[in-house]
Amino acid sequence: MANENDSSALALFLLGSVVGAAVALLLAPKTGRDTRNFLKESGFQFKKLAEEGLDSGKASADDFIQHGRAFMDEMGERLISAFEAGKEAMKEELIKERKKTQGPPSETY
């Protein structure tokens, strides 16, 4: 959940940055050179933020995959253990059933 909130916050921040840059261009008239420098600097900042977001997303995905693998390993071990316990219980029940059906030796003449 925290990772989803972090991703949402980053996306909102990036969106706010783009909207803020657009409003700044519209409301603050500058020379062409100043505007180009501003756009160039904003582009570098946006690229840096995007790379950080990508790195964060990769780390989150790697963490999610690692936890998923650990969960699947644990579930596999539980399944094997349950299967072995069931197999052992089945053997015991078969032995009991054989003893019941064989009963004591009968005396026939």
CSV table of C-alpha atoms in Angstrom, one decimal:
chain,number,residue,atom,x,y,z
A,1,MET,CA,0.0,0.0,0.0
A,2,ALA,CA,2.8,2.4,0.9
A,3,ASN,CA,4.4,1.8,-2.5
A,4,GLU,CA,1.1,2.7,-4.3
A,5,ASN,CA,0.9,5.9,-2.3
A,6,ASP,CA,4.5,6.8,-3.1
A,7,SER,CA,3.8,6.2,-6.8
A,8,SER,CA,0.6,8.2,-6.8
A,9,ALA,CA,2.4,11.1,-5.0
A,10,LEU,CA,5.2,11.0,-7.5
A,11,ALA,CA,2.8,11.0,-10.4
A,12,LEU,CA,0.9,14.0,-8.9
A,13,PHE,CA,4.1,15.8,-8.3
A,14,LEU,CA,5.2,15.3,-11.9
A,15,LEU,CA,1.8,16.4,-13.2
A,16,GLY,CA,1.9,19.5,-11.0
A,17,SER,CA,5.4,20.3,-12.3
A,18,VAL,CA,4.2,20.2,-15.9
A,19,VAL,CA,1.1,22.2,-15.2
A,20,GLY,CA,3.2,24.7,-13.2
A,21,ALA,CA,5.7,25.1,-16.0
A,22,ALA,CA,2.9,25.7,-18.6
A,23,VAL,CA,1.3,28.3,-16.4
A,24,ALA,CA,4.6,30.0,-15.8
A,25,LEU,CA,5.2,30.2,-19.6
A,26,LEU,CA,1.8,31.7,-20.2
A,27,LEU,CA,1.9,34.2,-17.4
A,28,ALA,CA,5.5,35.4,-17.2
A,29,PRO,CA,6.6,36.7,-20.6
A,30,LYS,CA,10.3,36.3,-21.2
A,31,THR,CA,12.6,36.5,-24.1
A,32,GLY,CA,12.9,33.6,-26.4
A,33,ARG,CA,16.4,32.8,-25.1
A,34,ASP,CA,15.2,32.9,-21.4
A,35,THR,CA,12.2,30.7,-22.3
A,36,ARG,CA,14.4,28.2,-24.1
A,37,ASN,CA,16.8,28.0,-21.1
A,38,PHE,CA,13.9,27.6,-18.8
A,39,LEU,CA,12.4,24.8,-20.9
A,40,LYS,CA,15.9,23.2,-21.1
A,41,GLU,CA,16.4,23.3,-17.4
A,42,SER,CA,12.8,22.0,-16.8
A,43,GLY,CA,13.4,19.2,-19.2
A,44,PHE,CA,16.6,18.1,-17.3
A,45,GLN,CA,14.7,18.3,-13.9
A,46,PHE,CA,11.8,16.3,-15.4
A,47,LYS,CA,14.2,13.7,-16.8
A,48,LYS,CA,15.9,13.4,-13.4
A,49,LEU,CA,12.6,13.0,-11.6
A,50,ALA,CA,11.4,10.4,-14.1
A,51,GLU,CA,14.6,8.4,-13.7
A,52,GLU,CA,14.2,8.5,-9.9
A,53,GLY,CA,10.6,7.4,-10.3
A,54,LEU,CA,11.7,4.6,-12.6
A,55,ASP,CA,14.4,3.5,-10.2
A,56,SER,CA,11.9,3.5,-7.4
A,57,GLY,CA,9.4,1.6,-9.4
A,58,LYS,CA,12.0,-1.0,-10.3
A,59,ALA,CA,13.0,-1.4,-6.7
A,60,SER,CA,9.3,-1.8,-5.7
A,61,ALA,CA,8.8,-4.4,-8.4
A,62,ASP,CA,11.9,-6.3,-7.4
A,63,ASP,CA,10.7,-6.2,-3.8
A,64,PHE,CA,7.3,-7.4,-4.8
A,65,ILE,CA,8.8,-10.3,-6.8
A,66,GLN,CA,11.1,-11.3,-4.0
A,67,HIS,CA,8.2,-11.4,-1.5
A,68,GLY,CA,6.1,-13.3,-4.0
A,69,ARG,CA,8.8,-15.9,-4.5
A,70,ALA,CA,9.3,-16.3,-0.7
A,71,PHE,CA,5.5,-16.8,-0.3
A,72,MET,CA,5.4,-19.4,-3.1
A,73,ASP,CA,8.3,-21.3,-1.6
A,74,GLU,CA,6.6,-21.3,1.8
A,75,MET,CA,3.3,-22.5,0.3
A,76,GLY,CA,5.1,-25.2,-1.7
A,77,GLU,CA,6.8,-26.4,1.5
A,78,ARG,CA,3.4,-26.4,3.3
A,79,LEU,CA,1.8,-28.4,0.5
A,80,ILE,CA,4.6,-31.0,0.5
A,81,SER,CA,4.3,-31.3,4.3
A,82,ALA,CA,0.6,-31.7,4.1
A,83,PHE,CA,0.9,-34.3,1.3
A,84,GLU,CA,3.4,-36.3,3.3
A,85,ALA,CA,1.2,-36.2,6.4
A,86,GLY,CA,-1.8,-37.3,4.3
A,87,LYS,CA,0.2,-40.1,2.8
A,88,GLU,CA,1.4,-41.3,6.3
A,89,ALA,CA,-2.2,-41.1,7.6
A,90,MET,CA,-3.4,-43.2,4.7
A,91,LYS,CA,-0.8,-45.9,5.3
A,92,GLU,CA,-1.8,-46.1,9.0
A,93,GLU,CA,-5.5,-46.4,8.0
A,94,LEU,CA,-4.7,-49.1,5.5
A,95,ILE,CA,-2.8,-51.1,8.1
A,96,LYS,CA,-5.7,-50.7,10.6
A,97,GLU,CA,-8.2,-51.8,7.9
A,98,ARG,CA,-6.1,-54.9,7.0
A,99,LYS,CA,-5.9,-55.9,10.7
A,100,LYS,CA,-9.7,-55.7,11.0
A,101,THR,CA,-10.4,-57.7,7.8
A,102,GLN,CA,-7.9,-60.4,8.6
A,103,GLY,CA,-9.0,-60.9,12.1
A,104,PRO,CA,-7.9,-63.8,14.2
A,105,PRO,CA,-7.0,-67.0,12.4
A,106,SER,CA,-10.1,-69.1,11.9
A,107,GLU,CA,-10.2,-72.8,12.9
A,108,THR,CA,-11.5,-74.9,10.1
A,109,TYR,CA,-11.8,-78.7,10.2
